[in-house]
PDB file of C-alpha atoms in Angstrom:
ATOM      1  CA  UNK A   1      -5.554  -0.943  22.467  1.00 50.00           C
ATOM      2  CA  UNK A   2      -4.761  -3.015  19.475  1.00 61.00           C
ATOM      3  CA  UNK A   3      -1.349  -4.882  19.948  1.00 63.00           C
ATOM      4  CA  UNK A   4       1.199  -6.202  17.455  1.00 74.00           C
ATOM      5  CA  UNK A   5       2.124  -9.663  17.584  1.00 87.00           C
ATOM      6  CA  UNK A   6       5.626 -10.679  18.956  1.00 93.00           C
ATOM      7  CA  UNK A   7       7.461 -13.993  19.058  1.00 95.00           C
ATOM      8  CA  UNK A   8       9.168 -15.758  21.814  1.00 95.00           C
ATOM      9  CA  UNK A   9      11.526 -18.839  21.945  1.00 95.00           C
ATOM     10  CA  UNK A  10      10.261 -22.682  22.904  1.00 94.00           C
ATOM     11  CA  UNK A  11      12.519 -22.208  25.707  1.00 93.00           C
ATOM     12  CA  UNK A  12      10.647 -18.938  26.876  1.00 94.00           C
ATOM     13  CA  UNK A  13       7.163 -20.319  26.506  1.00 93.00           C
ATOM     14  CA  UNK A  14       8.551 -23.791  28.430  1.00 91.00           C
ATOM     15  CA  UNK A  15       9.407 -21.350  31.190  1.00 91.00           C
ATOM     16  CA  UNK A  16       5.890 -19.424  30.939  1.00 90.00           C
ATOM     17  CA  UNK A  17       3.881 -22.571  31.136  1.00 87.00           C
ATOM     18  CA  UNK A  18       5.639 -23.686  34.213  1.00 85.00           C
ATOM     19  CA  UNK A  19       5.060 -20.626  35.927  1.00 85.00           C
ATOM     20  CA  UNK A  20       1.535 -19.281  34.618  1.00 74.00           C
ATOM     21  CA  UNK A  21      -1.420 -21.175  36.140  1.00 73.00           C
ATOM     22  CA  UNK A  22      -3.257 -21.109  32.822  1.00 81.00           C
ATOM     23  CA  UNK A  23      -1.999 -19.476  29.783  1.00 90.00           C
ATOM     24  CA  UNK A  24      -4.204 -19.124  26.907  1.00 94.00           C
ATOM     25  CA  UNK A  25      -3.033 -20.929  24.047  1.00 95.00           C
ATOM     26  CA  UNK A  26      -4.507 -21.359  20.478  1.00 96.00           C
ATOM     27  CA  UNK A  27      -3.410 -23.795  18.240  1.00 96.00           C
ATOM     28  CA  UNK A  28      -4.077 -23.064  14.614  1.00 95.00           C
ATOM     29  CA  UNK A  29      -2.982 -26.560  12.990  1.00 92.00           C
ATOM     30  CA  UNK A  30      -5.381 -28.857  11.320  1.00 87.00           C
ATOM     31  CA  UNK A  31      -7.677 -31.081  12.989  1.00 85.00           C
ATOM     32  CA  UNK A  32      -5.720 -34.053  11.959  1.00 83.00           C
ATOM     33  CA  UNK A  33      -2.591 -32.739  13.139  1.00 86.00           C
ATOM     34  CA  UNK A  34      -4.099 -31.724  16.601  1.00 88.00           C
ATOM     35  CA  UNK A  35      -5.416 -35.408  16.821  1.00 86.00           C
ATOM     36  CA  UNK A  36      -1.680 -36.656  16.199  1.00 85.00           C
ATOM     37  CA  UNK A  37      -0.023 -34.336  18.763  1.00 86.00           C
ATOM     38  CA  UNK A  38      -1.267 -31.602  20.761  1.00 89.00           C
ATOM     39  CA  UNK A  39      -0.270 -29.271  23.928  1.00 91.00           C
ATOM     40  CA  UNK A  40      -2.511 -29.713  26.859  1.00 88.00           C
ATOM     41  CA  UNK A  41      -4.898 -26.831  27.286  1.00 88.00           C
ATOM     42  CA  UNK A  42      -4.753 -25.300  23.966  1.00 92.00           C
ATOM     43  CA  UNK A  43      -7.811 -24.600  21.973  1.00 94.00           C
ATOM     44  CA  UNK A  44      -7.954 -25.316  18.636  1.00 94.00           C
ATOM     45  CA  UNK A  45      -8.971 -23.077  15.704  1.00 95.00           C
ATOM     46  CA  UNK A  46      -7.580 -24.250  12.187  1.00 92.00           C
ATOM     47  CA  UNK A  47      -6.068 -21.439  10.629  1.00 90.00           C
ATOM     48  CA  UNK A  48      -7.959 -22.261   7.247  1.00 86.00           C
ATOM     49  CA  UNK A  49     -11.152 -21.882   9.278  1.00 88.00           C
ATOM     50  CA  UNK A  50      -9.874 -18.972  11.693  1.00 91.00           C
ATOM     51  CA  UNK A  51     -12.734 -16.659  12.424  1.00 91.00           C
ATOM     52  CA  UNK A  52     -11.947 -13.744  14.363  1.00 91.00           C
ATOM     53  CA  UNK A  53     -15.648 -13.602  16.095  1.00 92.00           C
ATOM     54  CA  UNK A  54     -15.213 -17.162  17.258  1.00 94.00           C
ATOM     55  CA  UNK A  55     -11.873 -16.621  18.915  1.00 94.00           C
ATOM     56  CA  UNK A  56     -13.066 -13.565  20.437  1.00 92.00           C
ATOM     57  CA  UNK A  57     -16.290 -15.200  22.074  1.00 93.00           C
ATOM     58  CA  UNK A  58     -14.101 -18.217  23.073  1.00 94.00           C
ATOM     59  CA  UNK A  59     -11.834 -15.855  24.973  1.00 93.00           C
ATOM     60  CA  UNK A  60     -14.279 -14.104  26.465  1.00 92.00           C
ATOM     61  CA  UNK A  61     -15.822 -17.156  27.757  1.00 94.00           C
ATOM     62  CA  UNK A  62     -12.486 -18.242  29.075  1.00 91.00           C
ATOM     63  CA  UNK A  63     -12.676 -15.075  30.930  1.00 90.00           C
ATOM     64  CA  UNK A  64      -9.394 -13.752  29.021  1.00 89.00           C
ATOM     65  CA  UNK A  65      -7.813 -10.517  30.769  1.00 88.00           C
ATOM     66  CA  UNK A  66      -7.044  -8.017  27.958  1.00 87.00           C
ATOM     67  CA  UNK A  67      -3.801  -7.454  29.573  1.00 89.00           C
ATOM     68  CA  UNK A  68      -2.810 -11.334  29.480  1.00 91.00           C
ATOM     69  CA  UNK A  69      -1.156 -12.538  25.963  1.00 94.00           C
ATOM     70  CA  UNK A  70      -2.854 -15.202  23.889  1.00 95.00           C
ATOM     71  CA  UNK A  71      -0.320 -17.539  22.536  1.00 95.00           C
ATOM     72  CA  UNK A  72      -0.574 -19.035  19.080  1.00 96.00           C
ATOM     73  CA  UNK A  73       0.725 -22.304  18.237  1.00 95.00           C
ATOM     74  CA  UNK A  74       1.317 -24.346  15.192  1.00 92.00           C
ATOM     75  CA  UNK A  75       3.613 -26.742  13.937  1.00 89.00           C
ATOM     76  CA  UNK A  76       6.840 -24.760  13.137  1.00 87.00           C
ATOM     77  CA  UNK A  77       5.542 -21.035  13.773  1.00 85.00           C
ATOM     78  CA  UNK A  78       4.572 -19.878  10.086  1.00 87.00           C
ATOM     79  CA  UNK A  79       0.991 -20.686  10.354  1.00 90.00           C
ATOM     80  CA  UNK A  80       0.818 -18.902  13.785  1.00 94.00           C
ATOM     81  CA  UNK A  81       2.286 -16.096  12.225  1.00 91.00           C
ATOM     82  CA  UNK A  82      -0.392 -15.686   9.601  1.00 90.00           C
ATOM     83  CA  UNK A  83      -3.092 -16.208  12.412  1.00 93.00           C
ATOM     84  CA  UNK A  84      -1.611 -13.363  14.072  1.00 94.00           C
ATOM     85  CA  UNK A  85      -2.029 -11.285  11.135  1.00 92.00           C
ATOM     86  CA  UNK A  86      -5.630 -12.235  10.853  1.00 91.00           C
ATOM     87  CA  UNK A  87      -6.229 -11.936  14.637  1.00 92.00           C
ATOM     88  CA  UNK A  88      -4.172  -8.679  15.624  1.00 89.00           C
ATOM     89  CA  UNK A  89      -6.764  -5.999  14.206  1.00 87.00           C
ATOM     90  CA  UNK A  90     -10.030  -7.531  16.346  1.00 86.00           C
ATOM     91  CA  UNK A  91      -8.455  -8.783  19.583  1.00 88.00           C
ATOM     92  CA  UNK A  92      -7.544  -6.517  22.556  1.00 85.00           C
ATOM     93  CA  UNK A  93      -4.931  -8.900  24.084  1.00 90.00           C
ATOM     94  CA  UNK A  94      -1.346  -9.266  23.118  1.00 94.00           C
ATOM     95  CA  UNK A  95      -0.764 -12.136  20.634  1.00 95.00           C
ATOM     96  CA  UNK A  96       2.611 -14.088  20.938  1.00 96.00           C
ATOM     97  CA  UNK A  97       3.862 -16.570  18.279  1.00 96.00           C
ATOM     98  CA  UNK A  98       5.751 -19.511  19.536  1.00 95.00           C
ATOM     99  CA  UNK A  99       8.828 -19.607  17.518  1.00 94.00           C
ATOM    100  CA  UNK A 100       9.251 -23.079  15.906  1.00 92.00           C
ATOM    101  CA  UNK A 101       6.034 -24.325  17.157  1.00 92.00           C
ATOM    102  CA  UNK A 102       4.790 -27.466  18.448  1.00 91.00           C
ATOM    103  CA  UNK A 103       8.101 -28.927  16.807  1.00 89.00           C
ATOM    104  CA  UNK A 104      10.324 -26.672  18.883  1.00 92.00           C
ATOM    105  CA  UNK A 105       8.272 -27.257  22.146  1.00 92.00           C
ATOM    106  CA  UNK A 106       8.719 -30.974  21.659  1.00 89.00           C
ATOM    107  CA  UNK A 107      12.596 -30.572  21.373  1.00 90.00           C
ATOM    108  CA  UNK A 108      12.583 -28.172  24.172  1.00 90.00           C
ATOM    109  CA  UNK A 109      11.196 -31.232  26.300  1.00 88.00           C
ATOM    110  CA  UNK A 110       7.973 -30.072  26.849  1.00 86.00           C
ATOM    111  CA  UNK A 111       5.181 -32.362  27.538  1.00 83.00           C
ATOM    112  CA  UNK A 112       3.194 -33.023  24.327  1.00 87.00           C
ATOM    113  CA  UNK A 113       0.076 -35.395  24.035  1.00 85.00           C
ATOM    114  CA  UNK A 114       0.331 -38.294  21.506  1.00 83.00           C
ATOM    115  CA  UNK A 115      -3.236 -38.920  20.304  1.00 79.00           C
ATOM    116  CA  UNK A 116      -4.712 -41.734  18.303  1.00 77.00           C
ATOM    117  CA  UNK A 117      -4.402 -40.006  15.088  1.00 70.00           C
ATOM    118  CA  UNK A 118      -1.953 -41.090  12.146  1.00 74.00           C
ATOM    119  CA  UNK A 119      -2.082 -38.105   9.634  1.00 75.00           C
ATOM    120  CA  UNK A 120       1.032 -36.739   8.733  1.00 80.00           C
ATOM    121  CA  UNK A 121       1.784 -32.898   9.507  1.00 80.00           C
ATOM    122  CA  UNK A 122       0.581 -30.311   6.548  1.00 82.00           C
ATOM    123  CA  UNK A 123       4.122 -29.231   5.773  1.00 84.00           C
ATOM    124  CA  UNK A 124       5.224 -32.925   4.960  1.00 87.00           C
ATOM    125  CA  UNK A 125       1.719 -33.316   2.908  1.00 89.00           C
ATOM    126  CA  UNK A 126       2.908 -30.268   0.999  1.00 92.00           C
ATOM    127  CA  UNK A 127       6.493 -31.864   0.329  1.00 93.00           C
ATOM    128  CA  UNK A 128       5.051 -35.084  -0.525  1.00 95.00           C
ATOM    129  CA  UNK A 129       2.626 -33.712  -3.118  1.00 96.00           C
ATOM    130  CA  UNK A 130       4.926 -31.247  -4.585  1.00 96.00           C
ATOM    131  CA  UNK A 131       7.741 -33.847  -5.253  1.00 96.00           C
ATOM    132  CA  UNK A 132       5.109 -36.431  -6.754  1.00 96.00           C
ATOM    133  CA  UNK A 133       3.619 -33.824  -9.099  1.00 97.00           C
ATOM    134  CA  UNK A 134       7.237 -33.165 -10.042  1.00 96.00           C
ATOM    135  CA  UNK A 135       8.223 -36.610 -10.655  1.00 97.00           C
ATOM    136  CA  UNK A 136       4.755 -37.397 -12.572  1.00 97.00           C
ATOM    137  CA  UNK A 137       5.152 -34.399 -14.575  1.00 96.00           C
ATOM    138  CA  UNK A 138       8.814 -35.163 -15.575  1.00 96.00           C
ATOM    139  CA  UNK A 139       7.826 -38.646 -16.106  1.00 97.00           C
ATOM    140  CA  UNK A 140       4.924 -38.003 -18.761  1.00 97.00           C
ATOM    141  CA  UNK A 141       7.076 -35.179 -20.290  1.00 96.00           C
ATOM    142  CA  UNK A 142       9.757 -37.705 -21.179  1.00 96.00           C
ATOM    143  CA  UNK A 143       7.526 -40.859 -22.226  1.00 96.00           C
ATOM    144  CA  UNK A 144       4.308 -39.221 -23.294  1.00 96.00           C
ATOM    145  CA  UNK A 145       4.623 -35.572 -24.414  1.00 96.00           C
ATOM    146  CA  UNK A 146       6.965 -32.702 -23.682  1.00 96.00           C
ATOM    147  CA  UNK A 147       3.832 -30.556 -22.938  1.00 96.00           C
ATOM    148  CA  UNK A 148       3.869 -32.521 -19.637  1.00 96.00           C
ATOM    149  CA  UNK A 149       7.015 -30.477 -18.354  1.00 96.00           C
ATOM    150  CA  UNK A 150       4.697 -27.585 -17.666  1.00 97.00           C
ATOM    151  CA  UNK A 151       3.301 -29.632 -14.311  1.00 96.00           C
ATOM    152  CA  UNK A 152       6.802 -29.272 -12.925  1.00 95.00           C
ATOM    153  CA  UNK A 153       7.578 -25.674 -13.909  1.00 96.00           C
ATOM    154  CA  UNK A 154       4.240 -24.942 -12.433  1.00 95.00           C
ATOM    155  CA  UNK A 155       4.949 -26.687  -9.041  1.00 96.00           C
ATOM    156  CA  UNK A 156       8.621 -25.286  -9.102  1.00 94.00           C
ATOM    157  CA  UNK A 157       6.770 -21.326  -9.901  1.00 95.00           C
ATOM    158  CA  UNK A 158       4.081 -22.389  -6.751  1.00 93.00           C
ATOM    159  CA  UNK A 159       6.975 -22.973  -4.201  1.00 92.00           C
ATOM    160  CA  UNK A 160       9.051 -20.038  -5.089  1.00 93.00           C
ATOM    161  CA  UNK A 161       5.710 -17.936  -4.610  1.00 93.00           C
ATOM    162  CA  UNK A 162       5.089 -19.638  -1.361  1.00 89.00           C
ATOM    163  CA  UNK A 163       8.627 -18.743  -0.493  1.00 87.00           C
ATOM    164  CA  UNK A 164       8.528 -15.241  -1.309  1.00 89.00           C
ATOM    165  CA  UNK A 165       4.941 -14.656   0.215  1.00 86.00           C
ATOM    166  CA  UNK A 166       5.162 -17.215   2.899  1.00 78.00           C
ATOM    167  CA  UNK A 167       1.607 -18.001   1.809  1.00 82.00           C
ATOM    168  CA  UNK A 168       1.375 -21.597   0.476  1.00 87.00           C
ATOM    169  CA  UNK A 169      -1.935 -22.330  -1.788  1.00 89.00           C
ATOM    170  CA  UNK A 170      -1.029 -25.975  -1.777  1.00 92.00           C
ATOM    171  CA  UNK A 171      -1.053 -26.033   1.980  1.00 88.00           C
ATOM    172  CA  UNK A 172      -4.515 -24.270   2.219  1.00 86.00           C
ATOM    173  CA  UNK A 173      -5.943 -26.703  -0.420  1.00 91.00           C
ATOM    174  CA  UNK A 174      -4.495 -29.711   1.462  1.00 91.00           C
ATOM    175  CA  UNK A 175      -6.031 -28.320   4.699  1.00 86.00           C
ATOM    176  CA  UNK A 176      -9.388 -28.843   3.339  1.00 87.00           C
ATOM    177  CA  UNK A 177      -8.991 -32.316   2.366  1.00 89.00           C
ATOM    178  CA  UNK A 178     -11.070 -34.992   4.014  1.00 88.00           C
ATOM    179  CA  UNK A 179      -8.287 -36.634   6.011  1.00 83.00           C
ATOM    180  CA  UNK A 180      -7.280 -33.215   7.481  1.00 81.00           C
ATOM    181  CA  UNK A 181     -10.849 -33.043   9.176  1.00 75.00           C
ATOM    182  CA  UNK A 182     -11.535 -35.398  11.908  1.00 62.00           C
ATOM    183  CA  UNK A 183     -13.793 -34.519  14.559  1.00 55.00           C
ATOM    184  CA  UNK A 184     -13.291 -30.967  15.252  1.00 46.00           C
ATOM    185  CA  UNK A 185     -12.336 -30.176  19.217  1.00 46.00           C
ATOM    186  CA  UNK A 186     -11.704 -27.195  21.212  1.00 44.00           C
TER     187      UNK A 186
END
């Protein structure tokens, strides 16, 4: 039986993790983000490389009971929501999105492991890149040629589209950059 994904708060998940022996947690952030901060016991399957068959195999290897939920985790909850959409038709167990992601779990006081990594989160990378492109486009438009104003207009349109569709092409592109791909771990 296929299940639809549901969402729980960080406080609810904190209670679950403190009472259940080993809840199955899948972290869909980039490898670099996981290297920086991680939740102990979570398996790593980056959203940009998410493969339903791999997840299914992993869960089978872990002896996942189809009655027990699989918790999906990212930095803020948006990538976990996209992962649930990709996985829900292929997995037999309930999918639960942790609302607010690792940021909310950290704020709720859950113990988060600090790793040796120093890569900034994907969301911050998108903001830095978008802001930089706007500044560059405006500067070039003012000082060189007004046609460069197309660049900030393009970035603005992309951000508006990302907001409306909850899908960010810039984030998916940045996720494939070399600094976001250190050693892959489960």
